[in-house]
C-alpha cells in the first residue's frame, strides 16, 4: 500500500505533496460496508488523517473502487463507504477536491 501511495503522490504537484505528506499515517486495514447493494463488506486501507471532522483518506478496490474510483474519504467513526462524490479515480483528484491545490 505504501508503494501505491508513493506512486500516486509522485503524480501530484510538489506543493500538493508537501501539504499532504504530514497527514499520512501508517496504512491500516478497515472493513467498509457497501450500503448501495446487499451490505457487502470490502477491505480498505486508511492512510491519512485529514484533520477535520473525523475524515480520513482511504483506498478500496471494492464498492466505489470497483466502479473506477478507489481513492476516497471516509469517516473514522463510520464503517460505510459514503456517497460517490467522496470517491475519486486518483489520489491527486481527491487531494485537489479537498483543497490541497488551492495554494499551489
mmCIF file of N, CA and C in Angstrom:
data_model
loop_
_atom_site.group_PDB
_atom_site.id
_atom_site.type_symbol
_atom_site.label_atom_id
_atom_site.label_comp_id
_atom_site.label_asym_id
_atom_site.label_seq_id
_atom_site.Cartn_x
_atom_site.Cartn_y
_atom_site.Cartn_z
ATOM 1 N N UNK A 1 0.819 -1.192 0.000
ATOM 2 C CA UNK A 1 0.000 0.000 0.000
ATOM 3 C C UNK A 1 0.864 1.258 0.000
ATOM 4 N N UNK A 2 1.952 1.232 0.778
ATOM 5 C CA UNK A 2 2.833 2.413 0.828
ATOM 6 C C UNK A 2 3.384 2.749 -0.557
ATOM 7 N N UNK A 3 3.738 1.725 -1.320
ATOM 8 C CA UNK A 3 4.285 1.946 -2.666
ATOM 9 C C UNK A 3 3.230 2.557 -3.590
ATOM 10 N N UNK A 4 2.011 2.088 -3.505
ATOM 11 C CA UNK A 4 0.926 2.641 -4.316
ATOM 12 C C UNK A 4 0.694 4.115 -3.966
ATOM 13 N N UNK A 5 0.685 4.430 -2.698
ATOM 14 C CA UNK A 5 0.517 5.824 -2.268
ATOM 15 C C UNK A 5 1.683 6.671 -2.774
ATOM 16 N N UNK A 6 2.895 6.153 -2.656
ATOM 17 C CA UNK A 6 4.078 6.883 -3.123
ATOM 18 C C UNK A 6 3.969 7.200 -4.615
ATOM 19 N N UNK A 7 3.567 6.210 -5.417
ATOM 20 C CA UNK A 7 3.424 6.422 -6.865
ATOM 21 C C UNK A 7 2.348 7.464 -7.166
ATOM 22 N N UNK A 8 1.238 7.384 -6.465
ATOM 23 C CA UNK A 8 0.165 8.360 -6.676
ATOM 24 C C UNK A 8 0.624 9.772 -6.310
ATOM 25 N N UNK A 9 1.378 9.883 -5.221
ATOM 26 C CA UNK A 9 1.866 11.203 -4.807
ATOM 27 C C UNK A 9 2.870 11.776 -5.799
ATOM 28 N N UNK A 10 3.636 10.914 -6.455
ATOM 29 C CA UNK A 10 4.587 11.393 -7.466
ATOM 30 C C UNK A 10 3.877 12.100 -8.608
ATOM 31 N N UNK A 11 2.625 11.731 -8.873
ATOM 32 C CA UNK A 11 1.857 12.346 -9.958
ATOM 33 C C UNK A 11 1.306 13.720 -9.562
ATOM 34 N N UNK A 12 1.396 14.066 -8.293
ATOM 35 C CA UNK A 12 0.862 15.342 -7.787
ATOM 36 C C UNK A 12 1.903 16.452 -7.893
ATOM 37 N N UNK A 13 1.422 17.670 -7.973
ATOM 38 C CA UNK A 13 2.317 18.831 -7.938
ATOM 39 C C UNK A 13 3.061 18.837 -6.607
ATOM 40 N N UNK A 14 4.269 19.369 -6.612
ATOM 41 C CA UNK A 14 5.100 19.339 -5.404
ATOM 42 C C UNK A 14 4.422 20.034 -4.223
ATOM 43 N N UNK A 15 3.713 21.114 -4.454
ATOM 44 C CA UNK A 15 3.025 21.811 -3.372
ATOM 45 C C UNK A 15 1.927 20.970 -2.735
ATOM 46 N N UNK A 16 1.236 20.196 -3.568
ATOM 47 C CA UNK A 16 0.199 19.294 -3.064
ATOM 48 C C UNK A 16 0.846 18.215 -2.209
ATOM 49 N N UNK A 17 1.935 17.635 -2.720
ATOM 50 C CA UNK A 17 2.666 16.601 -1.956
ATOM 51 C C UNK A 17 3.137 17.139 -0.613
ATOM 52 N N UNK A 18 3.740 18.316 -0.635
ATOM 53 C CA UNK A 18 4.281 18.901 0.598
ATOM 54 C C UNK A 18 3.184 19.190 1.624
ATOM 55 N N UNK A 19 2.019 19.623 1.161
ATOM 56 C CA UNK A 19 0.918 19.922 2.080
ATOM 57 C C UNK A 19 0.292 18.650 2.647
ATOM 58 N N UNK A 20 0.267 17.586 1.843
ATOM 59 C CA UNK A 20 -0.421 16.359 2.245
ATOM 60 C C UNK A 20 0.454 15.406 3.050
ATOM 61 N N UNK A 21 1.731 15.336 2.749
ATOM 62 C CA UNK A 21 2.623 14.347 3.368
ATOM 63 C C UNK A 21 2.575 14.336 4.901
ATOM 64 N N UNK A 22 2.512 15.475 5.591
ATOM 65 C CA UNK A 22 2.457 15.421 7.064
ATOM 66 C C UNK A 22 1.206 14.727 7.617
ATOM 67 N N UNK A 23 0.178 14.565 6.792
ATOM 68 C CA UNK A 23 -1.066 13.949 7.251
ATOM 69 C C UNK A 23 -1.079 12.436 7.077
ATOM 70 N N UNK A 24 -0.065 11.904 6.392
ATOM 71 C CA UNK A 24 -0.005 10.457 6.175
ATOM 72 C C UNK A 24 0.142 9.723 7.499
ATOM 73 N N UNK A 25 -0.514 8.584 7.588
ATOM 74 C CA UNK A 25 -0.405 7.706 8.746
ATOM 75 C C UNK A 25 0.008 6.324 8.252
ATOM 76 N N UNK A 26 0.357 5.468 9.163
ATOM 77 C CA UNK A 26 0.633 4.083 8.791
ATOM 78 C C UNK A 26 -0.660 3.500 8.216
ATOM 79 N N UNK A 27 -0.623 2.922 7.001
ATOM 80 C CA UNK A 27 -1.845 2.337 6.442
ATOM 81 C C UNK A 27 -2.413 1.256 7.370
ATOM 82 N N UNK A 28 -3.701 1.379 7.650
ATOM 83 C CA UNK A 28 -4.369 0.393 8.490
ATOM 84 C C UNK A 28 -5.598 -0.140 7.771
ATOM 85 N N UNK A 29 -5.861 -1.392 7.989
ATOM 86 C CA UNK A 29 -6.999 -2.049 7.357
ATOM 87 C C UNK A 29 -8.298 -1.629 8.044
ATOM 88 N N UNK A 30 -9.304 -1.398 7.226
ATOM 89 C CA UNK A 30 -10.637 -1.072 7.742
ATOM 90 C C UNK A 30 -11.663 -1.705 6.815
ATOM 91 N N UNK A 31 -12.609 -2.416 7.369
ATOM 92 C CA UNK A 31 -13.673 -3.017 6.574
ATOM 93 C C UNK A 31 -14.767 -1.981 6.356
ATOM 94 N N UNK A 32 -15.117 -1.783 5.083
ATOM 95 C CA UNK A 32 -16.185 -0.846 4.731
ATOM 96 C C UNK A 32 -17.398 -1.618 4.230
ATOM 97 N N UNK A 33 -18.567 -1.120 4.572
ATOM 98 C CA UNK A 33 -19.819 -1.752 4.168
ATOM 99 C C UNK A 33 -20.422 -0.986 2.995
ATOM 100 N N UNK A 34 -20.748 -1.740 1.943
ATOM 101 C CA UNK A 34 -21.307 -1.167 0.721
ATOM 102 C C UNK A 34 -22.819 -1.019 0.885
ATOM 103 N N UNK A 35 -23.254 0.165 1.245
ATOM 104 C CA UNK A 35 -24.657 0.398 1.549
ATOM 105 C C UNK A 35 -25.545 0.519 0.309
ATOM 106 N N UNK A 36 -24.954 0.431 -0.871
ATOM 107 C CA UNK A 36 -25.729 0.555 -2.108
ATOM 108 C C UNK A 36 -26.043 -0.801 -2.729
ATOM 109 N N UNK A 37 -25.776 -1.873 -2.026
ATOM 110 C CA UNK A 37 -26.048 -3.217 -2.528
ATOM 111 C C UNK A 37 -26.672 -4.048 -1.428
ATOM 112 N N UNK A 38 -26.073 -5.199 -1.193
ATOM 113 C CA UNK A 38 -26.557 -6.123 -0.171
ATOM 114 C C UNK A 38 -25.732 -6.010 1.112
ATOM 115 N N UNK A 39 -25.239 -4.826 1.388
ATOM 116 C CA UNK A 39 -24.395 -4.555 2.559
ATOM 117 C C UNK A 39 -23.141 -5.425 2.567
ATOM 118 N N UNK A 40 -22.598 -5.646 1.352
ATOM 119 C CA UNK A 40 -21.352 -6.390 1.238
ATOM 120 C C UNK A 40 -20.254 -5.641 1.974
ATOM 121 N N UNK A 41 -19.272 -6.380 2.441
ATOM 122 C CA UNK A 41 -18.146 -5.775 3.141
ATOM 123 C C UNK A 41 -16.885 -5.937 2.309
ATOM 124 N N UNK A 42 -16.086 -4.870 2.262
ATOM 125 C CA UNK A 42 -14.851 -4.866 1.485
ATOM 126 C C UNK A 42 -13.700 -4.349 2.346
ATOM 127 N N UNK A 43 -12.527 -4.960 2.198
ATOM 128 C CA UNK A 43 -11.362 -4.442 2.920
ATOM 129 C C UNK A 43 -10.863 -3.156 2.260
ATOM 130 N N UNK A 44 -10.453 -2.221 3.077
ATOM 131 C CA UNK A 44 -9.886 -0.972 2.565
ATOM 132 C C UNK A 44 -8.653 -0.636 3.390
ATOM 133 N N UNK A 45 -7.921 0.367 2.925
ATOM 134 C CA UNK A 45 -6.751 0.872 3.650
ATOM 135 C C UNK A 45 -6.976 2.335 3.963
ATOM 136 N N UNK A 46 -6.893 2.696 5.223
ATOM 137 C CA UNK A 46 -6.955 4.092 5.657
ATOM 138 C C UNK A 46 -5.515 4.542 5.855
ATOM 139 N N UNK A 47 -5.123 5.665 5.233
ATOM 140 C CA UNK A 47 -3.705 6.030 5.221
ATOM 141 C C UNK A 47 -3.409 7.497 5.525
ATOM 142 N N UNK A 48 -4.415 8.294 5.814
ATOM 143 C CA UNK A 48 -4.159 9.700 6.149
ATOM 144 C C UNK A 48 -5.306 10.253 6.984
ATOM 145 N N UNK A 49 -4.952 11.014 8.005
ATOM 146 C CA UNK A 49 -5.927 11.722 8.826
ATOM 147 C C UNK A 49 -5.983 13.150 8.296
ATOM 148 N N UNK A 50 -7.097 13.516 7.692
ATOM 149 C CA UNK A 50 -7.189 14.827 7.056
ATOM 150 C C UNK A 50 -7.451 15.952 8.049
ATOM 151 N N UNK A 51 -7.560 15.605 9.321
ATOM 152 C CA UNK A 51 -7.551 16.617 10.365
ATOM 153 C C UNK A 51 -8.830 17.396 10.580
ATOM 154 N N UNK A 52 -9.880 17.041 9.877
ATOM 155 C CA UNK A 52 -11.147 17.758 10.029
ATOM 156 C C UNK A 52 -12.301 16.779 10.104
ATOM 157 N N UNK A 53 -13.200 17.026 11.004
ATOM 158 C CA UNK A 53 -14.482 16.307 11.063
ATOM 159 C C UNK A 53 -14.341 14.787 11.033
ATOM 160 N N UNK A 54 -13.241 14.239 11.587
ATOM 161 C CA UNK A 54 -13.055 12.788 11.649
ATOM 162 C C UNK A 54 -12.960 12.169 10.248
ATOM 163 N N UNK A 55 -12.390 12.914 9.283
ATOM 164 C CA UNK A 55 -12.291 12.455 7.897
ATOM 165 C C UNK A 55 -10.898 11.902 7.622
ATOM 166 N N UNK A 56 -10.880 10.764 6.950
ATOM 167 C CA UNK A 56 -9.640 10.072 6.606
ATOM 168 C C UNK A 56 -9.629 9.765 5.116
ATOM 169 N N UNK A 57 -8.428 9.625 4.558
ATOM 170 C CA UNK A 57 -8.278 9.180 3.173
ATOM 171 C C UNK A 57 -8.142 7.667 3.183
ATOM 172 N N UNK A 58 -8.793 7.020 2.214
ATOM 173 C CA UNK A 58 -8.795 5.560 2.153
ATOM 174 C C UNK A 58 -8.645 5.094 0.710
ATOM 175 N N UNK A 59 -8.272 3.825 0.578
ATOM 176 C CA UNK A 59 -8.168 3.183 -0.726
ATOM 177 C C UNK A 59 -8.920 1.859 -0.646
ATOM 178 N N UNK A 60 -9.761 1.580 -1.647
ATOM 179 C CA UNK A 60 -10.509 0.326 -1.669
ATOM 180 C C UNK A 60 -10.840 -0.044 -3.108
ATOM 181 N N UNK A 61 -10.592 -1.294 -3.469
ATOM 182 C CA UNK A 61 -10.915 -1.738 -4.828
ATOM 183 C C UNK A 61 -12.360 -2.212 -4.938
ATOM 184 N N UNK A 62 -13.044 -2.410 -3.809
ATOM 185 C CA UNK A 62 -14.458 -2.773 -3.816
ATOM 186 C C UNK A 62 -15.314 -1.525 -3.737
ATOM 187 N N UNK A 63 -16.617 -1.705 -3.761
ATOM 188 C CA UNK A 63 -17.527 -0.562 -3.650
ATOM 189 C C UNK A 63 -17.319 0.435 -4.769
ATOM 190 N N UNK A 64 -17.081 1.689 -4.430
ATOM 191 C CA UNK A 64 -16.840 2.718 -5.452
ATOM 192 C C UNK A 64 -15.570 2.406 -6.244
ATOM 193 N N UNK A 65 -14.616 1.721 -5.611
ATOM 194 C CA UNK A 65 -13.388 1.337 -6.302
ATOM 195 C C UNK A 65 -13.658 0.435 -7.485
ATOM 196 N N UNK A 66 -14.601 -0.485 -7.336
ATOM 197 C CA UNK A 66 -14.967 -1.380 -8.436
ATOM 198 C C UNK A 66 -15.611 -0.606 -9.582
ATOM 199 N N UNK A 67 -16.090 0.588 -9.284
ATOM 200 C CA UNK A 67 -16.712 1.442 -10.300
ATOM 201 C C UNK A 67 -15.737 2.479 -10.852
ATOM 202 N N UNK A 68 -14.452 2.332 -10.518
ATOM 203 C CA UNK A 68 -13.424 3.205 -11.082
ATOM 204 C C UNK A 68 -12.912 4.303 -10.178
ATOM 205 N N UNK A 69 -13.370 4.341 -8.938
ATOM 206 C CA UNK A 69 -12.934 5.392 -8.009
ATOM 207 C C UNK A 69 -12.474 4.774 -6.686
ATOM 208 N N UNK A 70 -11.233 4.269 -6.645
ATOM 209 C CA UNK A 70 -10.757 3.565 -5.452
ATOM 210 C C UNK A 70 -10.218 4.452 -4.330
ATOM 211 N N UNK A 71 -10.047 5.758 -4.558
ATOM 212 C CA UNK A 71 -9.491 6.684 -3.556
ATOM 213 C C UNK A 71 -10.641 7.475 -2.956
ATOM 214 N N UNK A 72 -10.822 7.373 -1.631
ATOM 215 C CA UNK A 72 -11.993 8.003 -1.055
ATOM 216 C C UNK A 72 -11.790 8.655 0.289
ATOM 217 N N UNK A 73 -12.837 9.343 0.702
ATOM 218 C CA UNK A 73 -12.907 9.989 2.008
ATOM 219 C C UNK A 73 -13.871 9.193 2.870
ATOM 220 N N UNK A 74 -13.412 8.797 4.045
ATOM 221 C CA UNK A 74 -14.266 8.032 4.954
ATOM 222 C C UNK A 74 -14.233 8.685 6.332
ATOM 223 N N UNK A 75 -15.272 8.432 7.093
ATOM 224 C CA UNK A 75 -15.312 8.890 8.476
ATOM 225 C C UNK A 75 -14.699 7.823 9.368
ATOM 226 N N UNK A 76 -13.899 8.250 10.328
ATOM 227 C CA UNK A 76 -13.262 7.316 11.237
ATOM 228 C C UNK A 76 -14.249 6.548 12.091
ATOM 229 N N UNK A 77 -15.377 7.160 12.426
ATOM 230 C CA UNK A 77 -16.367 6.546 13.308
ATOM 231 C C UNK A 77 -17.414 5.734 12.553
ATOM 232 N N UNK A 78 -17.319 5.644 11.232
ATOM 233 C CA UNK A 78 -18.348 5.021 10.415
ATOM 234 C C UNK A 78 -17.737 3.912 9.572
ATOM 235 N N UNK A 79 -18.486 2.863 9.315
ATOM 236 C CA UNK A 79 -17.988 1.734 8.521
ATOM 237 C C UNK A 79 -18.545 1.734 7.099
ATOM 238 N N UNK A 80 -19.254 2.778 6.696
ATOM 239 C CA UNK A 80 -19.839 2.835 5.357
ATOM 240 C C UNK A 80 -18.917 3.542 4.372
ATOM 241 N N UNK A 81 -19.134 3.259 3.088
ATOM 242 C CA UNK A 81 -18.380 3.924 2.032
ATOM 243 C C UNK A 81 -18.737 5.399 1.924
ATOM 244 N N UNK A 82 -19.994 5.712 2.098
ATOM 245 C CA UNK A 82 -20.439 7.075 1.875
ATOM 246 C C UNK A 82 -20.791 7.296 0.411
ATOM 247 N N UNK A 83 -21.078 8.528 0.086
ATOM 248 C CA UNK A 83 -21.547 8.867 -1.259
ATOM 249 C C UNK A 83 -20.426 8.802 -2.293
ATOM 250 N N UNK A 84 -20.822 8.606 -3.548
ATOM 251 C CA UNK A 84 -19.839 8.500 -4.633
ATOM 252 C C UNK A 84 -19.063 9.793 -4.845
ATOM 253 N N UNK A 85 -19.622 10.934 -4.441
ATOM 254 C CA UNK A 85 -18.912 12.207 -4.627
ATOM 255 C C UNK A 85 -17.689 12.322 -3.719
ATOM 256 N N UNK A 86 -17.516 11.385 -2.786
ATOM 257 C CA UNK A 86 -16.343 11.368 -1.922
ATOM 258 C C UNK A 86 -15.301 10.355 -2.353
ATOM 259 N N UNK A 87 -15.442 9.813 -3.569
ATOM 260 C CA UNK A 87 -14.504 8.808 -4.089
ATOM 261 C C UNK A 87 -13.996 9.252 -5.457
ATOM 262 N N UNK A 88 -12.722 8.958 -5.733
ATOM 263 C CA UNK A 88 -12.037 9.542 -6.888
ATOM 264 C C UNK A 88 -11.207 8.501 -7.633
ATOM 265 N N UNK A 89 -11.001 8.726 -8.937
ATOM 266 C CA UNK A 89 -10.151 7.819 -9.725
ATOM 267 C C UNK A 89 -8.678 7.863 -9.326
ATOM 268 N N UNK A 90 -8.227 8.988 -8.756
ATOM 269 C CA UNK A 90 -6.815 9.103 -8.373
ATOM 270 C C UNK A 90 -6.696 9.838 -7.039
ATOM 271 N N UNK A 91 -5.582 9.622 -6.374
ATOM 272 C CA UNK A 91 -5.313 10.341 -5.129
ATOM 273 C C UNK A 91 -5.187 11.836 -5.409
ATOM 274 N N UNK A 92 -4.601 12.183 -6.543
ATOM 275 C CA UNK A 92 -4.458 13.597 -6.894
ATOM 276 C C UNK A 92 -5.818 14.290 -6.970
ATOM 277 N N UNK A 93 -6.794 13.644 -7.595
ATOM 278 C CA UNK A 93 -8.126 14.247 -7.702
ATOM 279 C C UNK A 93 -8.764 14.422 -6.324
ATOM 280 N N UNK A 94 -8.580 13.444 -5.441
ATOM 281 C CA UNK A 94 -9.083 13.557 -4.075
ATOM 282 C C UNK A 94 -8.464 14.770 -3.390
ATOM 283 N N UNK A 95 -7.149 14.894 -3.487
ATOM 284 C CA UNK A 95 -6.446 15.979 -2.800
ATOM 285 C C UNK A 95 -6.823 17.345 -3.355
ATOM 286 N N UNK A 96 -6.949 17.453 -4.662
ATOM 287 C CA UNK A 96 -7.329 18.735 -5.257
ATOM 288 C C UNK A 96 -8.743 19.123 -4.850
ATOM 289 N N UNK A 97 -9.658 18.145 -4.828
ATOM 290 C CA UNK A 97 -11.031 18.432 -4.435
ATOM 291 C C UNK A 97 -11.117 18.803 -2.954
ATOM 292 N N UNK A 98 -10.249 18.228 -2.142
ATOM 293 C CA UNK A 98 -10.234 18.516 -0.706
ATOM 294 C C UNK A 98 -9.570 19.868 -0.413
ATOM 295 N N UNK A 99 -8.940 20.481 -1.420
ATOM 296 C CA UNK A 99 -8.379 21.816 -1.253
ATOM 297 C C UNK A 99 -6.874 21.895 -1.147
ATOM 298 N N UNK A 100 -6.172 20.787 -1.364
ATOM 299 C CA UNK A 100 -4.717 20.821 -1.248
ATOM 300 C C UNK A 100 -4.053 21.576 -2.393
ATOM 301 N N UNK A 101 -4.759 21.822 -3.481
ATOM 302 C CA UNK A 101 -4.168 22.550 -4.593
ATOM 303 C C UNK A 101 -4.479 24.030 -4.581
ATOM 304 N N UNK A 102 -5.201 24.500 -3.580
ATOM 305 C CA UNK A 102 -5.654 25.891 -3.578
ATOM 306 C C UNK A 102 -4.525 26.900 -3.409
ATOM 307 N N UNK A 103 -3.405 26.463 -2.845
ATOM 308 C CA UNK A 103 -2.290 27.404 -2.662
ATOM 309 C C UNK A 103 -1.059 26.992 -3.454
ATOM 310 N N UNK A 104 -1.254 26.181 -4.482
ATOM 311 C CA UNK A 104 -0.129 25.713 -5.299
ATOM 312 C C UNK A 104 -0.040 26.551 -6.548
#
